[in-house]
Amino acid sequence: MSARQLKKVLEEQEATQQQQEELLNRNDESESPESSVPAQNPFDLLMDDNDSDDHHDSDKGDEVEAAHASRYQNVIEKHPSMVKGSVTSILSANQKSKKKKKKKSKADLSSNVEDHERSCNVTLENLSLEVDSSSQQRIASYSRKAKSANISGKDSIVKQLKPSILQVDPKFLSAENELRRIFGSKVVNSFEKGHQAGNSRQSLAGRRGSYSHRRTILVSPSEHWLRWDGSLSMELLESSNGVNYFRYVHSPSYSQAQRAFEAAKAIHDLNGIASILLHHPYHIDSLITLAEYFKFSGEHQMSADATAKCLYGLECAWHPMFTPLQGNCQLKYSHETNKPLFSTLFTHMKNMDRRGCHRSALEICKLLLSLDSDDPVGGLFCIDYFALRAEEYLWLERFSEEYGSDNSLWLFPNFSYSLAVCRFYLEKKEDTGDVDKTDGKASSNDLMKQALMLHPSVLKKLVNKVPLKEQVWTSILQHGFFKSEQSGSPTLDHLISMYVERSYLIWRLPDLQKFLRDSAHSVIATLKDKGTDANDWACVRKEAFSSEKNEYRHLLISDFSDSVPTMPPDNLQNFMVDPRMREAQNAEQVGGRPFPDRAPRDLTNRNALAVLLESMLPWFDYGQGDGEHNENDHHDQAN
């Protein structure tokens, strides 16, 4: 209770009920005088006068609160029942006072309209509004004007406000967050502590050389990374239909490093590429090449680290208006400087999938599709797999309905089979009550029969790839409809091979194998009754994939595979670099810029060739020995 109300309590205990009402009337008259009304803005007349009165009363109460605080506190302590019994009368009196204030405010408003009519007319003319005699008419007039002024851009505004099916949720981009959701925070934190506690010297050096990095959403920068050098930037090309188009721009120093990279790449000189990273630690193409080398040599963690470093440098160069997570930004692959982002995102997506972070991989795949509607890297042919692995069944159905304009995604082999699997799991959830039942949707059995009739050659490839060794599959594949592995279209055969290579793992589940087997038997039974159905579906297939050339030959099947290719030891010798270049690592300055101290790396059970190349990079440190054994220790570690 405020000091002002407590004061009224004391006054009510000293006077009669009649005196209390008179006192309240006098207070109301003193608080809202009718004379000397100042000139007001015409729009202020539309406001409720209670706001200004309450603000005035609040200021007045604050001034007396400090002076009477001690006195009112004593009253509360001595007479708690008296204070409690007076609350009801105070509230009723305040309600009466507010009603009187409201009536007086209306009277003041009507009496002062004539006094301010001339000034209101001038102001309203400047605002292109009609002068009305009441506040409701002025509000209606202003609403009509605003509505007519914005009616032309209504459609575009609604289009921008509608959420995109490819809108990325940033909280699912972090692999660490997904691992915590899967295994629990205690397990992940324990693993991270054990991984970081290699030795006390490493921790000490990491703290000594750490500094604040830019906060990014795609990856979390490591402490041993160097500061972003700003050699890459992004520019806005144009804005059309609510979509902004961008491209990356190289600085003069970055362009010089790019020319050196092209020269080293032409002669397969990994030595030269490593030297570029000494002076330009965020040269994207060099980091991509390094990540590929580490992948071929079996150092997957180092490959993922180089890929993450690429993404960090690319994100630091983003334009302030570049908001790709909203699905309203385009970064066309046709611009040469934009291509590294697509290849790096695709590699990062595969790394997330390899770690079991399928939801993170799904969000990255959404980002790839939203950046260029032409889908240059084939995100459309693996997004269904990530959605199924992440159990985003409702989203996958919505995506198949909303993506594009012709609603023909079901013609692709990956979507025709994945949508059947999606409906299969949704029907299970509907039976258990986990999701609401949907009307008008085709059943999973019908969708799977449709997929088998449209793309029968998928079945034999799946049986061989999974593999499915039961005798029943032998009898099914002996049927003439499922006997062939070729569809007759180079494009379709390529897409089927990509789907089988990407999604064969989900068909190792027993319930899906039974679902596929029953659907295949149902197709065979249907063909016995209606043999013409096979010809009808063949016509649909030929119409959808009529090209005699492989339209997706730029997409390699190996890029959609889980297997990691390795090079023979003899070929790996070509990646060896001159050990003397490691001396540049110990230099005080490289390119006129000093390096901070970095944590030494543990060499236990490491690939010797990978360690040799890693030692040349500016953000890695293997520590130094003591005294005269320093040089020998480096020699022993490299060998």
XYZ file of C-alpha atoms in Angstrom:
639
model
C 0.000 0.000 0.000
C 1.383 3.392 -0.973
C 1.944 6.376 1.333
C -0.917 8.327 -0.260
C -3.435 5.587 0.524
C -2.188 5.191 4.086
C -2.646 8.925 4.600
C -6.279 8.601 3.554
C -6.695 5.751 6.050
C -5.638 8.032 8.894
C -7.939 10.778 7.682
C -10.901 8.392 7.466
C -10.388 7.236 11.107
C -10.486 10.865 12.334
C -13.579 11.989 10.399
C -17.105 10.718 9.824
C -18.309 9.030 6.657
C -19.939 12.233 5.444
C -16.753 14.209 5.963
C -14.804 11.534 4.100
C -17.029 11.911 1.001
C -16.758 15.688 1.115
C -13.021 15.439 1.501
C -12.814 13.126 -1.465
C -14.915 15.497 -3.577
C -12.653 18.368 -2.667
C -9.603 16.307 -3.542
C -11.112 15.392 -6.912
C -11.817 19.025 -7.680
C -8.306 20.055 -6.703
C -6.674 17.261 -8.723
C -8.561 17.949 -11.996
C -9.092 21.703 -12.438
C -11.277 22.777 -15.315
C -9.567 26.079 -16.045
C -6.470 26.990 -17.968
C -6.406 23.956 -20.309
C -3.178 24.085 -22.340
C -3.094 23.667 -26.117
C -3.012 20.004 -27.086
C -2.083 17.987 -30.102
C -5.308 16.860 -31.844
C -4.275 13.213 -31.515
C -3.872 13.696 -27.756
C -7.629 14.276 -27.596
C -8.079 10.643 -28.629
C -6.187 9.452 -25.564
C -7.782 8.669 -22.213
C -7.240 11.469 -19.711
C -6.838 8.908 -16.959
C -3.257 8.263 -18.079
C -2.159 11.834 -17.403
C -4.094 11.994 -14.128
C -2.611 8.751 -12.903
C 0.860 9.902 -13.873
C 0.337 13.176 -11.984
C -0.990 11.391 -8.933
C 1.893 8.938 -9.034
C 4.473 11.721 -9.081
C 2.720 13.481 -6.237
C 2.573 10.289 -4.204
C 6.255 9.618 -4.741
C 7.114 13.026 -3.313
C 5.233 12.512 -0.056
C 6.102 8.837 0.284
C 9.572 9.439 1.668
C 8.367 12.059 4.166
C 5.618 9.907 5.693
C 7.200 6.472 5.394
C 8.195 6.152 9.043
C 4.861 7.457 10.352
C 2.778 5.105 8.182
C 4.917 2.129 9.082
C 4.234 2.712 12.777
C 0.507 2.915 12.122
C 0.564 -0.411 10.276
C 2.382 -2.082 13.132
C 0.060 -0.682 15.847
C -3.290 -0.955 14.063
C -3.188 -3.744 11.435
C -6.910 -4.492 11.735
C -7.823 -0.836 11.236
C -5.811 -0.665 8.045
C -7.300 -3.898 6.734
C -10.865 -2.769 7.497
C -10.415 0.485 5.611
C -9.209 -1.046 2.361
C -12.743 -1.757 1.110
C -13.917 1.799 1.675
C -10.832 3.188 -0.033
C -11.361 1.018 -3.112
C -15.024 2.003 -3.402
C -14.143 5.672 -2.978
C -11.433 5.397 -5.619
C -13.901 3.809 -8.043
C -16.333 6.676 -7.492
C -13.520 9.156 -7.969
C -12.502 7.508 -11.258
C -16.083 7.614 -12.542
C -16.283 11.311 -11.693
C -12.939 11.918 -13.377
C -14.170 10.152 -16.496
C -17.329 12.265 -16.609
C -15.324 15.428 -16.064
C -12.865 14.409 -18.805
C -15.718 13.977 -21.291
C -17.116 17.333 -20.313
C -13.699 18.948 -20.689
C -13.276 17.340 -24.109
C -16.603 18.687 -25.430
C -16.094 22.154 -23.944
C -12.599 22.582 -25.336
C -13.220 21.327 -28.888
C -14.396 24.762 -29.975
C -11.372 26.433 -28.389
C -8.903 24.227 -30.299
C -10.883 23.705 -33.484
C -8.774 26.142 -35.482
C -5.434 24.594 -34.474
C -6.835 21.096 -35.068
C -7.910 22.057 -38.575
C -4.403 23.208 -39.477
C -2.764 20.075 -38.089
C -5.213 17.694 -39.690
C -4.802 19.405 -43.071
C -1.066 18.803 -42.879
C -1.725 15.149 -42.174
C -4.235 14.906 -45.054
C -7.056 13.929 -42.692
C -10.654 15.096 -42.528
C -11.762 17.278 -39.580
C -14.525 15.578 -37.639
C -16.460 16.667 -34.637
C -15.809 13.522 -32.605
C -12.806 11.328 -31.820
C -14.406 8.186 -33.288
C -14.851 9.873 -36.680
C -11.238 11.006 -36.697
C -10.035 7.467 -35.892
C -12.195 5.971 -38.637
C -10.943 8.542 -41.147
C -7.316 7.864 -40.264
C -7.836 4.104 -40.581
C -9.383 4.490 -44.027
C -6.487 6.653 -45.185
C -3.898 4.199 -43.861
C -5.679 1.253 -45.396
C -5.929 2.895 -48.815
C -2.266 3.914 -48.700
C -1.051 0.362 -47.997
C -3.514 -1.702 -50.011
C -1.152 -1.897 -52.974
C 1.579 -3.639 -50.966
C -0.715 -6.002 -49.083
C 0.101 -9.086 -51.118
C 3.850 -8.627 -50.834
C 3.628 -8.090 -47.071
C 1.573 -11.248 -46.593
C 4.070 -13.145 -48.701
C 6.961 -11.951 -46.554
C 5.162 -12.736 -43.291
C 4.362 -16.300 -44.358
C 7.017 -18.608 -42.889
C 9.116 -20.404 -45.455
C 9.246 -24.194 -45.513
C 13.038 -23.826 -45.686
C 13.305 -21.535 -42.658
C 16.222 -22.742 -40.545
C 15.958 -23.121 -36.781
C 19.321 -21.921 -35.392
C 19.022 -23.892 -32.147
C 19.306 -27.132 -34.138
C 22.427 -26.115 -36.049
C 24.782 -26.959 -33.199
C 25.977 -30.562 -33.154
C 26.929 -30.235 -29.479
C 23.348 -29.310 -28.563
C 21.975 -32.291 -30.458
C 24.450 -34.640 -28.822
C 23.309 -33.344 -25.447
C 19.699 -34.043 -26.395
C 20.617 -37.589 -27.448
C 23.077 -38.654 -24.739
C 22.467 -36.104 -22.003
C 24.518 -33.147 -20.845
C 26.454 -35.134 -18.245
C 27.798 -37.597 -20.788
C 28.798 -34.917 -23.289
C 30.365 -32.677 -20.655
C 32.309 -35.608 -19.242
C 33.607 -36.494 -22.698
C 34.615 -32.907 -23.421
C 36.451 -32.595 -20.109
C 38.298 -35.835 -20.717
C 39.205 -34.783 -24.231
C 40.440 -31.351 -23.156
C 42.408 -32.594 -20.140
C 45.239 -34.091 -22.205
C 47.890 -32.444 -20.091
C 48.205 -29.385 -17.911
C 50.578 -27.674 -20.321
C 48.013 -27.802 -23.106
C 45.349 -26.218 -20.906
C 47.752 -23.517 -19.717
C 48.821 -22.637 -23.248
C 45.191 -22.599 -24.416
C 44.268 -20.071 -21.737
C 47.340 -17.994 -22.436
C 46.572 -17.676 -26.143
C 42.785 -17.390 -26.012
C 40.797 -14.319 -27.020
C 37.236 -13.528 -28.000
C 36.120 -14.710 -31.432
C 33.124 -13.509 -33.354
C 29.922 -15.235 -32.385
C 28.655 -17.342 -35.279
C 25.644 -19.589 -35.771
C 26.952 -22.262 -38.142
C 29.958 -23.361 -36.088
C 31.542 -22.584 -32.744
C 35.095 -21.243 -33.207
C 37.880 -23.020 -31.351
C 40.229 -21.216 -29.026
C 43.318 -22.006 -31.093
C 41.953 -20.407 -34.272
C 43.456 -17.124 -35.354
C 41.460 -13.931 -35.467
C 39.386 -13.321 -38.580
C 41.493 -11.225 -40.972
C 38.625 -9.603 -42.920
C 40.044 -10.576 -46.304
C 36.626 -11.712 -47.553
C 33.394 -9.723 -47.724
C 29.923 -9.845 -49.254
C 27.957 -7.358 -51.342
C 24.259 -6.909 -52.067
C 23.513 -7.260 -55.773
C 19.769 -6.590 -55.908
C 16.444 -7.053 -54.162
C 13.471 -8.502 -55.992
C 10.069 -9.685 -54.699
C 11.246 -9.661 -51.107
C 14.407 -11.679 -51.887
C 17.931 -10.249 -51.556
C 20.708 -11.473 -53.854
C 24.339 -11.463 -52.670
C 27.796 -12.586 -53.682
C 31.190 -12.832 -52.008
C 33.894 -10.294 -52.844
C 37.654 -10.845 -52.576
C 39.988 -8.226 -51.185
C 43.266 -7.497 -53.068
C 45.261 -9.631 -50.620
C 42.776 -12.478 -50.917
C 42.874 -12.277 -54.716
C 46.653 -12.563 -54.599
C 46.367 -15.642 -52.379
C 43.769 -17.076 -54.770
C 46.156 -16.726 -57.718
C 48.875 -18.467 -55.732
C 46.424 -21.257 -54.897
C 45.473 -21.752 -58.547
C 49.164 -21.972 -59.476
C 49.860 -24.546 -56.744
C 46.749 -26.510 -57.658
C 47.758 -26.691 -61.319
C 50.980 -28.533 -60.441
C 49.483 -30.492 -57.491
C 51.770 -28.703 -55.054
C 50.390 -29.252 -51.569
C 53.580 -27.691 -50.293
C 52.582 -24.393 -51.880
C 49.015 -24.631 -50.549
C 50.315 -25.075 -47.006
C 52.524 -22.009 -47.407
C 49.462 -19.966 -48.450
C 47.769 -20.843 -45.161
C 50.790 -19.562 -43.239
C 50.127 -16.045 -44.499
C 46.361 -16.314 -45.133
C 44.911 -18.695 -42.511
C 41.356 -18.134 -43.791
C 41.904 -18.788 -47.475
C 38.842 -20.909 -48.173
C 40.002 -22.983 -51.136
C 43.232 -23.911 -49.382
C 41.321 -25.027 -46.306
C 38.961 -27.097 -48.450
C 41.947 -28.809 -50.093
C 43.457 -29.458 -46.681
C 40.195 -30.942 -45.418
C 40.129 -33.299 -48.389
C 43.684 -34.436 -47.672
C 42.900 -35.144 -44.029
C 39.806 -37.089 -45.051
C 41.781 -39.294 -47.446
C 44.459 -39.889 -44.818
C 41.881 -40.991 -42.234
C 42.134 -37.927 -39.974
C 38.401 -37.199 -39.893
C 38.504 -34.914 -36.869
C 41.157 -32.707 -38.456
C 39.169 -32.691 -41.703
C 36.048 -31.576 -39.835
C 38.073 -28.898 -38.038
C 39.347 -27.459 -41.330
C 35.795 -27.485 -42.731
C 34.464 -25.702 -39.658
C 37.213 -23.117 -40.020
C 36.038 -22.511 -43.602
C 32.491 -21.912 -42.415
C 33.695 -19.557 -39.712
C 35.588 -17.436 -42.240
C 32.671 -17.458 -44.687
C 30.161 -16.448 -42.017
C 32.344 -13.649 -40.699
C 32.177 -12.115 -44.193
C 28.358 -12.023 -44.281
C 26.625 -8.802 -45.267
C 24.549 -7.140 -42.491
C 21.393 -7.728 -44.557
C 22.286 -11.355 -45.280
C 19.810 -13.363 -43.164
C 19.850 -16.828 -44.757
C 18.057 -18.554 -41.895
C 14.815 -16.807 -42.889
C 14.843 -18.272 -46.401
C 14.732 -14.861 -48.112
C 18.344 -14.594 -49.312
C 19.847 -15.979 -52.498
C 23.524 -16.663 -53.133
C 23.639 -17.891 -56.714
C 26.056 -20.695 -57.479
C 26.766 -19.155 -60.886
C 29.035 -16.586 -59.217
C 32.466 -18.152 -58.859
C 33.115 -16.580 -55.472
C 29.939 -18.156 -54.030
C 30.818 -21.760 -54.850
C 33.045 -22.449 -51.800
C 30.136 -21.839 -49.432
C 28.051 -24.556 -51.098
C 30.818 -27.144 -51.126
C 31.753 -26.358 -47.520
C 28.163 -26.546 -46.304
C 27.682 -29.854 -48.100
C 30.820 -31.288 -46.475
C 29.764 -29.961 -43.071
C 26.345 -31.563 -43.548
C 27.986 -34.943 -44.195
C 30.166 -34.495 -41.108
C 27.055 -33.899 -38.995
C 25.456 -37.021 -40.441
C 28.590 -39.055 -39.686
C 28.418 -37.932 -36.043
C 24.758 -38.963 -35.827
C 23.459 -35.378 -35.666
C 20.739 -35.832 -38.267
C 18.637 -32.858 -37.165
C 21.628 -30.553 -37.569
C 22.276 -32.069 -41.001
C 18.624 -31.421 -41.921
C 18.879 -27.741 -40.985
C 22.060 -27.354 -43.032
C 20.366 -29.047 -45.980
C 17.493 -26.548 -45.683
C 20.045 -23.755 -45.801
C 21.631 -25.201 -48.939
C 18.288 -25.367 -50.724
C 17.299 -21.861 -49.671
C 20.526 -20.234 -50.869
C 19.999 -21.242 -54.512
C 16.682 -22.490 -55.842
C 18.518 -24.343 -58.640
C 19.964 -26.769 -56.043
C 23.483 -26.987 -57.502
C 24.835 -29.531 -54.977
C 21.836 -31.894 -54.819
C 20.408 -31.116 -51.411
C 17.000 -32.158 -52.727
C 18.188 -35.767 -52.993
C 19.246 -36.179 -49.380
C 16.874 -33.909 -47.446
C 14.265 -36.678 -47.257
C 16.834 -39.024 -45.691
C 17.790 -36.510 -42.988
C 14.119 -35.771 -42.282
C 13.404 -39.474 -41.767
C 16.462 -39.980 -39.566
C 15.512 -36.911 -37.508
C 11.882 -38.174 -37.311
C 10.538 -34.968 -38.842
C 7.702 -36.788 -40.598
C 5.129 -33.993 -40.577
C 7.663 -31.522 -41.898
C 8.610 -33.884 -44.747
C 5.007 -34.202 -45.877
C 4.573 -30.456 -45.701
C 7.799 -29.951 -47.637
C 6.662 -32.270 -50.439
C 3.445 -30.266 -50.745
C 4.829 -26.728 -50.503
C 8.273 -26.880 -52.123
C 8.196 -25.771 -55.748
C 5.053 -24.949 -57.653
C 4.159 -28.102 -59.596
C 3.917 -30.536 -56.637
C 5.858 -33.198 -58.535
C 8.486 -34.194 -55.985
C 6.863 -37.613 -55.622
C 8.116 -38.455 -59.140
C 11.714 -38.573 -57.891
C 12.643 -42.030 -56.595
C 13.902 -40.756 -53.244
C 10.676 -38.911 -52.470
C 8.355 -41.609 -53.798
C 9.810 -44.151 -51.356
C 10.530 -41.742 -48.495
C 6.985 -40.361 -48.454
C 5.661 -43.905 -48.126
C 8.005 -44.535 -45.189
C 7.001 -41.186 -43.709
C 3.298 -42.050 -43.865
C 4.069 -45.509 -42.414
C 5.542 -43.978 -39.254
C 2.861 -41.289 -39.021
C 0.153 -43.955 -39.080
C 1.873 -45.612 -36.134
C 1.894 -42.318 -34.251
C -1.758 -41.747 -35.095
C -2.661 -45.150 -33.653
C -0.876 -44.332 -30.402
C -2.340 -40.817 -30.280
C 0.990 -39.019 -30.566
C -0.214 -37.028 -33.589
C -3.656 -36.053 -34.825
C -5.206 -38.136 -37.547
C -5.327 -36.511 -40.972
C -8.119 -37.032 -43.445
C -7.683 -37.168 -47.189
C -4.154 -38.584 -47.052
C -3.216 -41.682 -49.022
C -2.303 -44.685 -46.909
C 1.264 -45.904 -46.591
C 0.385 -49.113 -48.442
C -0.955 -47.178 -51.425
C 2.091 -44.900 -51.466
C 4.522 -47.811 -51.345
C 2.660 -49.667 -54.116
C 2.790 -46.471 -56.170
C 6.542 -46.136 -55.583
C 7.188 -49.744 -56.588
C 5.070 -49.408 -59.726
C 6.772 -46.150 -60.714
C 10.365 -47.190 -59.901
C 10.525 -51.015 -59.790
C 14.286 -51.127 -60.410
C 14.877 -49.652 -56.932
C 13.851 -52.914 -55.272
C 16.620 -55.092 -56.695
C 19.295 -52.500 -55.898
C 18.014 -52.193 -52.343
C 18.020 -55.970 -51.839
C 21.648 -56.141 -52.982
C 22.812 -53.070 -51.040
C 21.130 -53.619 -47.668
C 21.497 -56.695 -48.117
C 18.281 -58.713 -47.811
C 19.178 -62.397 -47.883
C 15.875 -64.066 -47.029
C 14.591 -66.586 -49.521
C 11.380 -64.634 -50.030
C 13.289 -61.817 -51.738
C 14.698 -64.232 -54.274
C 11.202 -65.254 -55.333
C 10.072 -61.629 -55.506
C 12.999 -60.581 -57.695
C 12.356 -63.463 -60.067
C 9.146 -61.793 -61.123
C 9.546 -60.075 -64.492
C 8.445 -56.690 -63.162
C 11.273 -56.495 -60.556
C 13.908 -58.420 -62.453
C 15.725 -55.521 -64.111
C 18.046 -53.015 -62.407
C 17.819 -50.529 -65.283
C 14.956 -48.157 -65.963
C 15.939 -47.166 -69.489
C 16.605 -43.511 -68.584
C 20.168 -42.373 -67.745
C 18.841 -39.609 -65.520
C 16.537 -41.909 -63.585
C 19.178 -44.618 -63.187
C 21.550 -42.051 -61.749
C 18.931 -40.766 -59.281
C 18.061 -44.320 -58.219
C 21.725 -45.099 -57.562
C 22.017 -41.917 -55.486
C 18.932 -42.837 -53.460
C 20.063 -46.406 -52.747
C 23.565 -45.217 -51.785
C 22.160 -42.557 -49.469
C 19.152 -44.260 -47.873
C 19.840 -48.001 -47.779
C 20.510 -47.844 -44.031
C 16.886 -47.112 -43.120
C 15.807 -50.345 -44.860
C 17.769 -52.435 -42.374
C 14.957 -52.018 -39.853
C 12.793 -55.184 -39.638
C 9.447 -53.359 -39.667
C 10.330 -51.507 -42.873
C 11.551 -54.718 -44.489
C 8.211 -56.365 -43.736
C 6.414 -53.282 -45.046
C 8.401 -53.408 -48.282
C 7.909 -57.159 -48.677
C 4.135 -56.987 -48.208
C 3.875 -54.100 -50.669
C 5.906 -56.016 -53.263
C 3.585 -59.030 -52.917
C 0.599 -56.700 -53.307
C 2.055 -55.253 -56.521
C 2.597 -58.731 -57.965
C -1.001 -59.653 -57.132
C -2.267 -56.460 -58.781
C -0.286 -57.117 -61.947
C -1.868 -60.553 -62.241
C -5.324 -58.991 -62.248
C -4.469 -55.851 -64.246
C -1.445 -56.342 -66.437
C -1.959 -53.021 -68.183
C -1.039 -51.094 -65.022
C 2.646 -51.752 -65.673
C 2.412 -50.063 -69.086
C 0.569 -47.093 -67.627
C 3.252 -46.489 -65.015
C 5.951 -46.963 -67.635
C 4.390 -44.138 -69.649
C 4.407 -41.884 -66.580
C 8.044 -42.733 -65.929
C 9.056 -42.066 -69.523
C 7.202 -38.757 -69.595
C 8.812 -37.556 -66.362
C 12.375 -38.576 -67.333
C 12.399 -38.258 -71.094
C 15.925 -36.914 -71.552
C 18.411 -39.226 -73.238
C 21.276 -37.617 -71.305
C 22.037 -37.731 -67.632
C 20.809 -34.370 -66.364
C 22.402 -34.914 -62.945
C 25.822 -36.124 -63.985
C 27.382 -33.223 -62.055
C 26.240 -34.923 -58.831
C 28.638 -37.716 -57.912
C 27.206 -40.835 -56.321
C 30.215 -40.974 -53.994
C 29.169 -37.619 -52.508
C 26.002 -39.280 -51.186
C 27.774 -42.274 -49.734
C 28.652 -42.961 -46.104
C 31.858 -44.735 -47.037
C 35.039 -42.645 -46.944
C 37.521 -43.390 -49.747
C 41.168 -43.812 -48.819
C 44.233 -43.528 -51.000
C 46.952 -46.188 -51.222
C 50.103 -45.474 -49.178
C 52.161 -44.917 -52.339
C 49.885 -42.093 -53.465
C 49.869 -40.540 -50.009
C 53.616 -39.999 -50.358
C 52.828 -37.307 -52.935
C 51.230 -35.210 -50.183
C 54.415 -35.090 -48.128
C 55.908 -31.659 -47.680
C 59.379 -30.405 -46.865
C 59.928 -30.759 -43.075
C 62.010 -27.604 -43.115
C 58.864 -25.558 -43.639
C 57.890 -26.341 -40.069
C 60.452 -23.775 -38.979
C 58.124 -21.041 -40.183
C 55.773 -22.087 -37.393
C 58.205 -20.841 -34.732
C 58.668 -17.423 -36.326
C 57.726 -14.416 -34.258
C 55.741 -12.875 -37.109
C 54.233 -14.151 -40.339
C 53.034 -11.574 -42.845
C 53.719 -8.767 -40.389
C 51.270 -10.178 -37.794
C 52.308 -11.909 -34.536
C 50.793 -15.253 -33.600
C 49.325 -15.764 -30.121
C 50.380 -18.680 -28.002
C 48.456 -21.850 -28.810
C 47.904 -25.103 -27.022
C 50.257 -27.956 -27.956
C 48.698 -30.977 -29.620
C 48.847 -34.540 -28.385
C 50.631 -36.884 -30.839
C 49.598 -40.193 -29.311
C 48.407 -42.737 -31.924
C 48.398 -40.155 -34.694
C 48.991 -40.604 -38.424
C 52.573 -39.536 -39.115
C 51.806 -38.023 -42.509
C 48.880 -36.054 -41.130
C 51.007 -34.781 -38.245
C 53.684 -33.685 -40.700
C 51.268 -31.566 -42.708
C 49.427 -30.343 -39.631
C 52.650 -29.032 -38.118
C 52.909 -26.471 -40.929
C 49.578 -24.829 -40.147
C 49.692 -21.601 -38.140
C 46.927 -22.542 -35.685
C 48.529 -25.820 -34.495
C 51.293 -26.141 -31.913
C 53.133 -29.240 -30.729
C 55.047 -27.512 -27.958
C 58.804 -27.231 -27.453
C 61.282 -29.430 -25.649
C 63.702 -28.293 -22.974
C 67.273 -27.315 -23.715
C 69.345 -29.201 -26.245
C 66.772 -31.976 -26.715
C 64.309 -29.647 -28.426
C 65.399 -30.417 -31.964
C 65.610 -34.160 -31.345
C 62.113 -34.219 -29.832
C 60.678 -32.579 -32.950
C 62.478 -35.094 -35.114
C 61.160 -38.024 -33.109
C 57.581 -36.723 -33.219
C 57.645 -36.310 -36.985
C 59.005 -39.807 -37.473
